[in-house]
Amino acid sequence: MVKVLLVLYDGGKHAEEVPALLGTTQNELGIRKWLEDQGHTLVTTSDKEGPNSKFDQELVDAEVIITTPFHPGYLTAERLAKAKNLKIAITAGIGSDHVDLVAANKTNGGITVAEVTGSNVVSVAEHVVMTILVLLRNFVPAHEQVARGDWDVAAVAKQEYDLEGKVVGTVAVGRIGERVLRRLKPFGCKELLYFDYQALSPEKEAEIGCRRVDSLEEMLAQCDVVTINCPLHEKTKGLFNKELISKMKKGSYLVNTARGAIVVKEDVAEALRTGHLAGYGGDVWFPQPAPRDHPLRTAVNPFGYGNAMVPHMSGTSLDAQRRYADGTKAILESYLSGRHDYRPEDLIVYQGDWATKSYGQRDKINTVKQ
Amino acid sequence: MVKVLLVLYDGGKHAEEVPALLGTTQNELGIRKWLEDQGHTLVTTSDKEGPNSKFDQELVDAEVIITTPFHPGYLTAERLAKAKNLKIAITAGIGSDHVDLVAANKTNGGITVAEVTGSNVVSVAEHVVMTILVLLRNFVPAHEQVARGDWDVAAVAKQEYDLEGKVVGTVAVGRIGERVLRRLKPFGCKELLYFDYQALSPEKEAEIGCRRVDSLEEMLAQCDVVTINCPLHEKTKGLFNKELISKMKKGSYLVNTARGAIVVKEDVAEALRTGHLAGYGGDVWFPQPAPRDHPLRTAVNPFGYGNAMVPHMSGTSLDAQRRYADGTKAILESYLSGRHDYRPEDLIVYQGDWATKSYGQRDKINTVKQ
């Protein structure tokens, strides 16, 4: 009989109103009855901060821990050292950077870390395209203007552009980055660029109409819009700092739906303030929930525009919740049945070793120190 | 020597800050010097309402009147009757429904009405795709949440959907509607539908992956999202009233970037209030500027969400302003030179007759009574 610890965001009255909000503490991915019918124990909490959190109290004897990127239960080396029964950590969603993966490989002889690959890549790619359009077309101040009863077209048109004819580049062209480029194709951009250690096949490049740029700086210098679609690891943590942002075109736009810690928040806010960046948007923050005084909640450009931030939600649409709830259950079933017949693409670390290259090369472990 | 009367929106300090704001009373489409060097007179105003407006005073002896859909100088039959010298009315942009076209054909032996076809179709199509994503992905309340310092993912995820797998339909598949469908293609919608009196070629249908539906009601009943891309004329004025909206799916979304008068604003607001519509967005209003108490400024669904309105701006991005300023100048030059070598697609009425079918069939004149 297995103890499963589930860390999700609170749904409050919203979860009662909308049963499809599966990824909440109230609706528990829809797995409680299924687990309890098998005699297992489920403990669910959103309380995850500080040494006396419910998360800290319950993890000492949990065999399975499930958490999400939207409200991450950070599995630091210290917490892993306390989790003597832990065998598997499942990410209900994509991105397991909230787990210290180096420590995970040494915990209890090597725990399994698995995520639901693909469960929300489309959701995030859609959010990226939306955010690019929201920024370029200056939607936010325009909507605020009509909502407050004003009418001044010039005030908002003065920083409104078409996406057509612009250069867009993605940092990494994995499952999400590629989907973003495919969705941008019919917009008639001047160029679609990508930077990645691995090239797309020439066939895919031709199909999408995109071009690889060897150096990140060289790509940034050409882009009107940059979208970040790489995982967070030691090499990407703080990557977009003052120096790298200075390589971007003046007046360009930056969209980040990958992970908050990939940018230096103060440097992004400053680049907006000076107008070097015309806009910044996305849904990822560090830490999460974002503190009330997080500078990217309110950072704007000299016109007072250019902020398209939302809470971490791009991958948790109701459609995505259905998919990652199903995927989490499949991983759980694979574990609880003893079959361990996981989908290979879902495994991040397994049997004490890396099962993916997403967090860097095998020989250069790049996991983030939590 | 010709008197040209130009009605544009005011740019105020914005037009000084941004010289690319060509479509403002300050920057005058960039045509003042060019006209004056030829000895012509240019009078520019934004004052267009009521019988004593500058527009009304100046139109009595103007030979050319230029106005925009963003701040339309309504050329009613009464005004046309006063404009004894008028020979040509040019729309700097697309959509000449602010001119009483039946009266225009009888004014001074038949004036010319011309617009800059194509000048902002891409801009509008981009705005449509943005608005669909903003509504489905519940962007507005999510952005407001982080801006005010809160964090509650469930509160916004409870009405967040993917575009993938949804049915989207366009009312009319002209220059804008077709561009919208093409941009939606890679989003993996369940179906892309259109309603139009004229079918696309089978080749185009296959290329886009869309399907024609013979009856509007039948199309609406299948759509999660409906986008309006038809011109305003007598047959489309008030088309989306209570009865037609009741044929739409419960919880569906309506996007209107065509003309405000195509919907009955009170009926749309009521459908949002009851939740029959989950969202309404776009940039067109009647009249324009929208009065402070226009119900669609603040109409929301039962969750308090679902409003993605902006002022009339989708077709007046800085990129579009460049194109419609150039196009207006080309039409002017064609007129002033006496060559009258207009692009056929720019002509709406010419020599006392219809030059387009966009406002209905030739034998069934559908122009809106202003």
XYZ file of C-alpha atoms in Angstrom:
740
model
C 0.000 0.000 0.000
C 1.515 3.236 -1.180
C 1.376 6.777 0.167
C 0.982 9.348 -2.605
C 1.640 13.031 -1.856
C 0.045 15.449 -4.290
C 0.982 19.152 -4.434
C -1.401 21.255 -6.517
C -2.714 24.774 -6.595
C -5.882 25.574 -4.695
C -9.057 25.800 -6.715
C -11.307 27.246 -4.015
C -14.819 27.980 -5.226
C -13.581 27.851 -8.821
C -12.922 24.112 -8.520
C -16.458 23.595 -7.256
C -17.918 25.673 -10.083
C -15.814 23.928 -12.725
C -15.189 20.204 -12.132
C -12.897 20.222 -15.177
C -10.355 22.114 -13.046
C -8.663 18.771 -12.397
C -5.297 20.211 -11.432
C -6.517 21.671 -8.133
C -6.349 20.463 -4.532
C -10.115 20.018 -4.642
C -10.331 17.858 -7.742
C -6.985 16.049 -7.257
C -6.437 15.079 -10.910
C -9.464 12.819 -10.485
C -7.344 10.072 -8.873
C -8.530 9.839 -5.241
C -11.203 7.201 -5.650
C -9.099 5.194 -8.052
C -6.162 5.161 -5.567
C -8.249 4.496 -2.478
C -10.122 1.661 -4.170
C -6.730 -0.026 -4.480
C -5.982 0.607 -0.811
C -3.471 3.391 -1.364
C -3.326 6.660 0.577
C -3.557 10.096 -1.024
C -2.509 13.283 0.763
C -3.124 16.504 -1.148
C -1.875 19.980 -0.262
C -1.021 23.365 -1.714
C 1.044 24.281 1.364
C 4.600 23.950 0.122
C 6.704 26.829 1.417
C 9.049 26.817 4.406
C 10.332 24.011 6.610
C 7.007 23.515 8.425
C 4.812 23.265 5.365
C 2.461 20.342 4.929
C 4.640 19.361 1.964
C 7.683 19.074 4.258
C 5.759 17.195 6.905
C 4.210 14.675 4.555
C 7.148 13.961 2.267
C 9.103 12.044 4.944
C 7.137 8.856 4.319
C 5.656 9.398 0.859
C 6.551 6.829 -1.784
C 5.162 8.910 -4.655
C 5.238 12.708 -4.925
C 3.240 14.442 -7.647
C 3.551 18.162 -8.266
C 3.024 20.648 -11.101
C 5.060 23.425 -12.679
C 2.154 25.786 -12.008
C 2.564 25.502 -8.244
C 5.846 23.652 -7.901
C 6.746 21.692 -4.795
C 10.500 22.357 -5.027
C 12.296 19.061 -4.359
C 15.630 20.357 -3.119
C 18.513 18.118 -2.079
C 17.548 18.803 1.554
C 13.979 17.684 1.011
C 15.064 14.643 -0.992
C 17.376 13.654 1.885
C 14.354 13.640 4.209
C 12.149 11.612 1.824
C 13.379 8.165 2.882
C 10.515 6.273 1.197
C 10.437 8.234 -2.044
C 10.639 6.127 -5.197
C 9.104 8.300 -7.895
C 8.439 12.006 -8.424
C 5.893 12.763 -11.111
C 5.428 16.147 -12.741
C 1.797 16.650 -13.703
C 2.731 18.706 -16.736
C 6.097 19.375 -18.377
C 9.380 20.609 -16.907
C 10.988 18.929 -13.907
C 13.442 21.684 -13.058
C 11.783 22.063 -9.653
C 13.496 18.763 -8.752
C 17.222 18.737 -7.992
C 17.908 16.050 -10.556
C 21.530 15.424 -9.532
C 20.359 14.783 -5.978
C 17.451 12.677 -7.298
C 19.905 10.301 -8.952
C 21.499 9.721 -5.534
C 18.289 9.590 -3.470
C 17.293 6.157 -2.141
C 19.472 4.514 -4.768
C 18.089 6.699 -7.553
C 14.453 7.738 -7.702
C 12.484 7.995 -10.909
C 11.517 11.457 -12.143
C 8.875 11.406 -14.860
C 6.681 14.001 -16.529
C 3.761 13.958 -18.960
C 5.638 14.798 -22.121
C 3.538 16.485 -24.747
C 0.577 17.050 -22.456
C 0.580 20.796 -22.828
C 3.026 21.677 -25.602
C 0.204 22.844 -27.846
C -1.299 24.942 -25.056
C 2.010 26.686 -24.484
C 2.701 27.182 -28.204
C -0.706 28.835 -28.576
C 0.052 31.077 -25.623
C 3.329 32.135 -27.222
C 1.647 33.148 -30.490
C -1.059 34.983 -28.533
C 1.531 36.853 -26.471
C 3.531 37.884 -29.539
C 0.357 39.311 -31.111
C -0.791 40.954 -27.865
C 2.553 42.752 -27.573
C 3.035 43.749 -31.218
C -0.575 44.860 -31.642
C -0.520 46.709 -28.292
C -3.643 44.997 -26.990
C -3.319 45.627 -23.244
C -3.418 49.445 -23.091
C -6.042 49.457 -25.846
C -8.351 47.189 -23.889
C -7.773 49.150 -20.694
C -8.636 52.334 -22.582
C -12.078 51.194 -23.702
C -12.816 49.527 -20.366
C -12.301 52.819 -18.540
C -14.515 54.706 -20.984
C -11.897 56.536 -23.033
C -11.344 56.706 -26.796
C -7.946 57.681 -28.199
C -6.862 55.571 -31.165
C -3.577 57.423 -31.650
C -2.520 56.761 -28.048
C -2.456 53.019 -28.706
C -1.775 52.895 -32.460
C 1.504 54.687 -31.827
C 3.048 51.382 -30.767
C 0.944 48.970 -32.813
C 2.662 46.836 -35.428
C 1.815 43.943 -37.714
C 3.536 40.611 -37.194
C 3.825 40.353 -40.976
C 7.262 41.347 -42.147
C 8.931 40.944 -38.751
C 11.778 38.612 -37.802
C 10.927 36.101 -35.071
C 13.444 33.799 -33.427
C 13.090 30.975 -30.932
C 15.651 29.985 -28.344
C 15.442 26.184 -28.733
C 13.290 24.371 -31.239
C 12.060 21.389 -29.223
C 8.472 20.258 -28.895
C 7.204 23.744 -28.094
C 9.577 25.874 -30.183
C 8.828 23.903 -33.316
C 5.075 24.192 -32.730
C 5.437 27.947 -32.312
C 7.280 28.258 -35.644
C 4.688 26.117 -37.416
C 1.899 28.355 -36.122
C 3.781 31.476 -37.205
C 4.360 30.244 -40.746
C 1.213 31.693 -42.389
C 1.740 35.110 -40.778
C 4.242 36.081 -43.462
C 7.075 36.948 -41.124
C 10.209 38.261 -42.796
C 12.180 35.384 -41.292
C 11.689 32.614 -38.764
C 14.956 31.832 -36.985
C 16.018 29.336 -34.348
C 18.966 28.711 -32.090
C 19.477 25.169 -30.825
C 22.399 22.817 -30.280
C 20.517 20.342 -32.442
C 19.414 21.292 -35.958
C 16.060 20.433 -37.455
C 16.234 18.200 -40.503
C 16.582 20.088 -43.804
C 13.126 18.755 -44.722
C 11.568 20.240 -41.591
C 13.408 23.531 -42.096
C 12.055 23.757 -45.626
C 8.555 22.782 -44.555
C 8.442 25.395 -41.798
C 10.475 27.958 -43.701
C 12.912 28.595 -40.888
C 16.660 28.985 -40.615
C 19.147 27.994 -37.918
C 21.526 30.614 -36.549
C 24.731 29.263 -35.011
C 25.196 31.847 -32.303
C 22.534 33.064 -29.916
C 23.860 36.629 -29.963
C 23.808 36.633 -33.750
C 20.184 35.493 -33.760
C 19.076 38.037 -31.156
C 20.620 40.884 -33.151
C 18.296 40.069 -36.076
C 15.031 39.512 -34.231
C 12.082 41.838 -33.740
C 10.579 39.163 -31.490
C 12.380 36.501 -29.424
C 10.546 33.578 -27.833
C 12.238 31.423 -25.185
C 11.408 27.718 -25.438
C 14.337 25.964 -23.739
C 14.331 24.046 -20.450
C 15.771 25.585 -17.317
C 19.141 24.156 -16.317
C 22.412 25.558 -15.070
C 23.374 26.814 -18.528
C 20.099 28.644 -19.120
C 19.555 29.983 -15.601
C 19.897 33.764 -15.788
C 20.739 33.498 -19.498
C 18.824 36.660 -20.416
C 20.769 39.068 -18.264
C 21.676 42.676 -18.953
C 24.518 41.719 -21.247
C 22.580 39.304 -23.430
C 19.549 41.595 -23.589
C 21.877 44.349 -24.842
C 22.517 42.173 -27.920
C 18.820 42.273 -28.791
C 17.500 44.862 -31.268
C 16.360 48.114 -29.742
C 12.583 48.105 -29.500
C 12.267 44.335 -29.807
C 9.947 42.045 -27.859
C 10.769 39.130 -25.554
C 8.331 36.331 -24.742
C 9.086 33.773 -22.050
C 6.792 30.847 -21.381
C 9.675 28.510 -20.506
C 10.797 29.249 -16.945
C 11.065 32.499 -15.010
C 14.626 31.900 -13.850
C 15.907 31.907 -17.452
C 15.712 35.703 -17.323
C 17.134 38.081 -14.732
C 13.928 39.823 -13.781
C 15.543 43.106 -12.735
C 17.437 43.275 -16.041
C 14.284 42.682 -18.073
C 12.428 45.352 -16.092
C 15.281 47.808 -16.657
C 15.403 47.053 -20.408
C 11.676 47.789 -20.607
C 12.087 50.995 -18.600
C 14.676 52.330 -21.026
C 12.751 51.137 -24.079
C 15.512 48.797 -25.195
C 12.782 46.184 -24.972
C 9.407 47.376 -26.290
C 7.645 44.551 -24.505
C 7.896 41.458 -22.348
C 5.252 38.810 -21.919
C 4.656 35.276 -20.796
C 3.517 33.306 -17.792
C 6.583 32.068 -15.914
C 8.089 33.529 -12.751
C 10.630 32.658 -10.145
C 9.637 31.819 -7.532
C 6.031 30.788 -7.961
C 3.629 32.111 -6.799
C 5.310 35.378 -7.725
C 5.705 37.739 -4.761
C 3.515 40.825 -4.839
C 6.537 43.049 -5.527
C 7.945 40.968 -8.400
C 9.159 43.676 -10.805
C 7.727 41.993 -13.909
C 4.166 42.351 -12.665
C 4.213 46.037 -13.517
C 7.317 46.724 -15.649
C 6.455 48.866 -18.690
C 8.224 50.696 -21.501
C 8.535 54.509 -21.739
C 5.015 54.736 -23.242
C 3.669 52.813 -20.237
C 3.007 49.791 -22.480
C 4.621 46.451 -23.256
C 3.612 44.186 -20.378
C 1.752 40.991 -21.296
C 2.366 38.891 -18.191
C -0.109 36.411 -16.689
C 0.216 33.864 -13.866
C 1.643 30.456 -14.779
C -1.308 29.199 -16.780
C -0.357 28.612 -20.407
C 0.006 24.869 -19.854
C -2.976 24.491 -17.560
C -5.906 25.202 -19.853
C -8.856 22.920 -19.150
C -7.881 20.910 -22.220
C -4.320 20.527 -20.918
C -5.519 19.576 -17.431
C -7.447 16.671 -18.904
C -4.323 15.519 -20.734
C -1.881 15.837 -17.849
C -4.313 14.249 -15.401
C -4.650 11.269 -17.747
C -0.876 11.110 -18.269
C -0.135 11.286 -14.553
C -2.552 8.455 -13.922
C -0.866 6.377 -16.620
C 2.556 6.902 -15.032
C 1.136 6.087 -11.592
C -0.462 2.918 -12.905
C 2.788 1.897 -14.510
C 4.520 2.363 -11.157
C 1.870 0.888 -8.846
C 1.406 -2.202 -11.014
C 5.130 -2.884 -10.837
C 5.289 -3.039 -14.639
C 7.363 0.150 -14.917
C 6.450 0.274 -18.588
C 6.786 4.058 -18.788
C 6.756 5.902 -22.076
C 10.487 6.487 -22.641
C 9.879 10.143 -23.502
C 8.284 10.726 -20.072
C 11.413 9.721 -18.131
C 13.775 12.409 -16.909
C 15.931 10.384 -14.515
C 15.580 6.635 -14.084
C 17.510 4.002 -12.142
C 20.100 6.513 -10.976
C 20.882 7.927 -14.406
C 19.699 10.535 -16.912
C 17.014 9.404 -19.300
C 16.815 12.640 -21.295
C 19.156 15.145 -22.867
C 16.738 18.013 -22.273
C 18.561 19.279 -19.234
C 21.920 19.294 -20.983
C 24.310 16.670 -22.280
C 24.650 13.487 -20.265
C 28.290 14.191 -19.575
C 27.604 17.767 -18.473
C 24.867 17.651 -15.935
C 23.189 21.014 -15.892
C 20.430 20.625 -13.378
C 19.513 23.724 -11.417
C 20.554 23.876 -7.781
C 17.286 24.582 -6.027
C -6.899 74.071 -57.964
C -8.654 71.603 -55.737
C -9.879 71.777 -52.147
C -9.240 68.554 -50.252
C -11.011 67.952 -46.930
C -9.359 65.393 -44.696
C -11.098 63.871 -41.643
C -8.753 61.934 -39.358
C -8.439 61.103 -35.705
C -6.419 63.421 -33.498
C -2.907 62.313 -32.659
C -2.151 64.906 -30.003
C 1.259 64.499 -28.407
C 1.400 60.923 -29.712
C 1.631 62.175 -33.293
C 4.545 64.393 -32.316
C 6.301 61.540 -30.521
C 5.733 59.117 -33.396
C 5.900 60.654 -36.900
C 4.864 57.253 -38.301
C 1.352 57.974 -36.970
C 0.454 59.156 -40.460
C -3.286 58.746 -40.058
C -3.684 61.640 -37.604
C -4.752 65.268 -38.007
C -1.178 66.257 -37.164
C 0.605 64.137 -39.742
C -2.129 64.288 -42.410
C -1.139 61.095 -44.268
C 2.025 62.949 -45.240
C 0.246 64.721 -48.137
C 0.143 68.433 -47.160
C 3.376 69.546 -48.777
C 2.784 67.428 -51.845
C -0.699 68.956 -52.328
C 0.321 72.537 -51.583
C 3.297 72.334 -53.917
C 0.747 71.694 -56.680
C -1.322 74.669 -55.564
C -4.128 72.669 -53.969
C -5.722 73.416 -50.597
C -5.841 70.942 -47.705
C -8.206 71.343 -44.755
C -7.815 68.760 -41.992
C -10.120 68.164 -39.048
C -11.266 65.588 -36.532
C -14.424 67.593 -35.740
C -17.130 65.644 -37.507
C -20.224 65.412 -35.292
C -23.328 67.554 -35.447
C -24.545 70.102 -37.970
C -22.022 72.755 -36.933
C -18.922 70.600 -37.075
C -15.906 71.692 -39.044
C -16.638 68.736 -41.323
C -20.092 70.140 -42.118
C -18.770 73.644 -42.635
C -15.928 72.646 -44.934
C -17.632 70.025 -47.054
C -19.822 72.559 -48.887
C -17.036 73.476 -51.304
C -14.662 70.522 -51.034
C -13.908 68.662 -54.256
C -12.232 65.742 -52.498
C -13.156 64.315 -49.103
C -10.863 61.803 -47.413
C -11.871 60.019 -44.238
C -11.060 56.781 -42.379
C -13.076 53.957 -40.851
C -11.255 54.594 -37.562
C -12.848 58.035 -37.162
C -15.468 58.067 -39.889
C -16.827 61.272 -41.332
C -20.310 59.920 -42.051
C -21.342 61.081 -45.538
C -25.111 60.955 -45.207
C -27.528 61.853 -47.995
C -28.037 65.222 -46.259
C -24.342 65.982 -46.221
C -23.882 64.803 -49.795
C -26.684 67.145 -50.867
C -24.738 70.047 -49.373
C -21.423 69.044 -50.988
C -22.018 70.747 -54.320
C -18.396 70.542 -55.482
C -17.705 66.992 -54.356
C -16.281 64.696 -57.015
C -14.543 61.938 -55.073
C -14.695 60.498 -51.563
C -11.658 58.445 -50.585
C -11.552 56.036 -47.664
C -8.053 55.929 -46.185
C -8.388 52.272 -45.277
C -11.062 49.717 -46.145
C -14.846 49.848 -45.791
C -16.888 52.681 -47.241
C -20.105 51.995 -45.357
C -19.862 55.441 -43.740
C -20.872 56.822 -47.146
C -24.496 56.579 -48.272
C -23.584 54.876 -51.516
C -27.037 55.083 -53.083
C -27.017 58.834 -52.530
C -23.403 59.017 -53.758
C -24.472 57.590 -57.103
C -26.908 60.490 -57.442
C -24.696 63.252 -56.055
C -23.373 65.786 -58.582
C -24.035 63.304 -61.370
C -22.370 60.442 -59.499
C -19.299 60.925 -57.362
C -16.488 58.395 -57.131
C -16.072 56.470 -53.890
C -12.746 54.674 -53.627
C -10.859 52.908 -50.859
C -7.379 51.442 -50.438
C -8.212 47.798 -50.970
C -5.827 45.422 -49.272
C -4.086 48.111 -47.265
C -4.916 46.601 -43.921
C -6.420 43.175 -44.516
C -3.386 41.481 -42.967
C -3.505 43.789 -39.946
C -7.157 42.937 -39.341
C -6.645 39.199 -39.903
C -3.847 39.213 -37.309
C -6.097 41.054 -34.885
C -8.815 38.426 -35.361
C -6.448 35.553 -34.550
C -5.116 37.466 -31.549
C -8.634 38.140 -30.259
C -9.672 34.502 -30.642
C -6.637 33.430 -28.602
C -7.101 36.204 -26.017
C -10.698 35.068 -25.428
C -10.157 31.290 -25.441
C -7.012 31.485 -23.303
C -8.677 33.979 -20.911
C -5.851 36.497 -21.163
C -7.563 39.657 -19.899
C -8.498 38.660 -16.323
C -5.198 36.793 -16.010
C -3.183 39.875 -16.897
C -5.281 42.060 -14.622
C -4.679 39.581 -11.809
C -0.894 39.775 -11.927
C -0.918 43.525 -12.506
C -2.837 44.080 -9.280
C -0.495 41.834 -7.291
C -2.635 38.708 -6.952
C -1.929 35.061 -7.778
C -4.778 32.614 -8.328
C -4.231 30.250 -11.248
C -7.528 28.407 -10.766
C -9.515 31.638 -10.962
C -8.382 32.171 -14.551
C -7.711 28.586 -15.697
C -11.352 27.782 -15.014
C -12.266 29.384 -18.342
C -9.058 28.771 -20.290
C -9.189 26.578 -23.383
C -6.918 25.582 -26.234
C -7.792 26.633 -29.765
C -6.713 23.174 -30.893
C -9.686 20.911 -31.403
C -12.248 23.727 -31.607
C -14.549 24.580 -34.512
C -14.061 28.059 -35.950
C -16.293 29.641 -38.560
C -16.089 32.889 -40.487
C -19.045 34.917 -41.721
C -17.751 35.750 -45.225
C -14.499 34.575 -46.683
C -13.319 37.633 -48.562
C -9.893 39.192 -48.346
C -9.882 39.192 -44.538
C -11.871 36.016 -43.815
C -9.635 33.941 -46.045
C -6.517 35.350 -44.396
C -7.941 34.492 -40.984
C -8.559 30.868 -42.017
C -5.063 30.568 -43.484
C -3.539 31.775 -40.221
C -5.670 29.352 -38.210
C -4.707 26.333 -40.303
C -1.672 25.172 -38.269
C -3.544 25.482 -34.964
C -5.152 22.095 -35.481
C -8.739 23.238 -35.148
C -11.337 20.497 -35.369
C -12.910 22.252 -38.340
C -12.614 25.550 -40.184
C -15.979 26.600 -41.622
C -17.195 29.506 -43.704
C -20.468 31.023 -44.803
C -20.461 33.129 -47.947
C -22.672 33.590 -50.972
C -19.616 32.860 -53.078
C -17.681 29.621 -52.567
C -13.912 29.371 -52.546
C -12.473 27.215 -55.300
C -12.163 23.517 -54.391
C -8.378 23.962 -54.631
C -8.398 26.773 -52.073
C -10.720 24.842 -49.790
C -8.366 21.882 -49.879
C -5.306 24.055 -49.375
C -6.804 25.813 -46.353
C -8.646 22.764 -45.104
C -11.974 24.526 -44.724
C -15.570 23.707 -45.575
C -18.487 25.841 -46.748
C -21.773 25.696 -44.854
C -24.842 26.697 -46.847
C -26.840 28.265 -44.075
C -25.548 30.780 -41.546
C -27.645 29.301 -38.732
C -26.317 25.845 -39.510
C -22.745 27.103 -39.339
C -23.268 28.991 -36.089
C -24.717 25.894 -34.409
C -21.421 24.065 -34.986
C -18.937 26.760 -34.019
C -17.015 27.253 -30.785
C -15.737 30.510 -32.268
C -17.373 32.760 -34.876
C -15.504 35.585 -36.602
C -17.388 38.238 -38.582
C -15.614 39.350 -41.751
C -18.382 40.685 -43.991
C -19.009 44.282 -45.063
C -21.765 46.336 -43.459
C -24.789 46.821 -45.704
C -28.544 46.709 -45.255
C -28.552 42.898 -45.161
C -25.858 42.646 -42.481
C -26.895 45.606 -40.339
C -28.081 44.208 -37.010
C -27.549 40.660 -38.340
C -26.309 39.344 -34.988
C -29.413 40.094 -32.992
C -30.921 38.129 -30.113
C -32.474 35.591 -32.433
C -29.368 34.811 -34.466
C -27.148 34.735 -31.373
C -29.535 32.154 -29.887
C -28.525 29.837 -32.759
C -24.907 29.948 -31.606
C -23.541 27.219 -29.309
C -23.850 27.918 -25.612
C -20.494 29.110 -24.313
C -19.145 30.045 -27.720
C -17.125 33.131 -28.634
C -17.898 35.917 -31.101
C -15.245 38.137 -32.677
C -16.192 41.196 -34.707
C -13.585 43.287 -36.471
C -15.891 44.067 -39.397
C -18.313 46.827 -38.355
C -20.016 47.536 -35.050
C -23.491 47.887 -36.549
C -23.444 44.255 -37.742
C -24.280 43.253 -34.158
C -27.052 44.556 -31.917
C -24.921 45.707 -29.040
C -27.557 45.262 -26.344
C -28.215 41.692 -27.520
C -24.510 40.811 -27.440
C -24.179 42.287 -23.944
C -27.200 40.283 -22.777
C -25.847 37.046 -24.292
C -22.597 37.595 -22.407
C -24.456 38.336 -19.182
C -26.335 35.051 -19.343
C -23.253 33.101 -20.429
C -24.786 32.091 -23.749
C -21.721 33.793 -25.189
C -18.518 33.079 -23.242
C -16.791 36.027 -24.844
C -16.963 38.888 -27.318
C -14.030 40.765 -28.764
C -12.983 43.034 -31.574
C -12.453 46.659 -32.363
C -15.542 47.983 -34.117
C -18.345 50.055 -32.640
C -21.301 52.079 -33.742
C -21.065 54.977 -33.625
C -17.385 55.822 -33.434
C -15.954 57.093 -31.176
C -17.991 54.812 -28.925
C -19.947 56.717 -26.278
C -18.730 56.263 -22.717
C -21.781 54.192 -21.843
C -21.586 51.831 -24.831
C -22.554 48.488 -23.263
C -19.789 46.509 -24.980
C -17.077 48.463 -23.189
C -17.754 46.518 -20.003
C -20.034 43.576 -20.867
C -18.779 40.348 -19.252
C -19.917 36.766 -18.768
C -21.076 35.312 -15.424
C -17.450 34.745 -14.346
C -16.743 38.428 -15.032
C -14.620 37.470 -18.049
C -14.953 37.374 -21.816
C -14.447 40.969 -22.951
C -11.630 41.574 -25.451
C -12.698 44.893 -26.923
C -10.327 47.656 -28.061
C -10.927 50.937 -29.901
C -11.043 50.787 -33.696
C -7.379 50.085 -34.279
C -6.850 46.686 -35.905
C -6.419 48.234 -39.332
C -4.403 51.221 -38.203
C -1.147 49.660 -37.065
C 1.863 51.749 -38.004
C 2.522 49.296 -40.832
C -1.054 49.699 -42.097
C -0.909 53.500 -41.836
C 2.075 53.532 -44.168
C 0.161 51.406 -46.676
C -3.123 53.327 -46.584
C -1.337 56.682 -46.694
C 0.517 55.531 -49.813
C -2.673 54.136 -51.326
C -4.667 57.298 -50.645
C -1.964 59.369 -52.291
C -2.049 57.096 -55.345
C -5.841 57.502 -55.675
C -5.497 61.278 -55.210
C -2.798 61.461 -57.849
C -4.944 59.472 -60.243
C -7.766 61.966 -59.674
C -5.786 65.204 -59.643
C -3.842 64.292 -62.780
C -7.125 63.698 -64.614
C -5.942 60.244 -65.624
C -8.522 58.466 -63.433
C -6.494 55.291 -63.804
C -7.678 53.859 -60.502
C -6.999 50.281 -59.505
C -10.342 48.634 -60.343
C -10.414 46.882 -56.963
C -10.292 50.253 -55.179
C -13.500 51.536 -56.729
C -16.758 51.232 -54.801
C -18.999 53.482 -56.878
C -17.889 55.136 -60.106
C -19.638 57.207 -62.739
C -22.995 56.841 -61.063
C -22.899 53.064 -60.768
C -21.628 50.269 -58.518
C -18.106 49.120 -59.163
C -18.072 46.336 -56.565
C -20.302 43.534 -55.384
C -19.051 43.814 -51.824
C -22.068 45.727 -50.645
C -24.509 43.283 -52.142
C -25.551 42.281 -55.635
C -25.746 45.011 -58.243
C -29.435 44.458 -58.679
C -30.102 44.566 -54.945
C -28.482 47.627 -53.583
C -27.826 47.105 -49.919
C -26.080 50.235 -48.805
C -26.707 51.335 -45.249
C -28.887 54.367 -44.678
C -26.660 56.578 -42.546
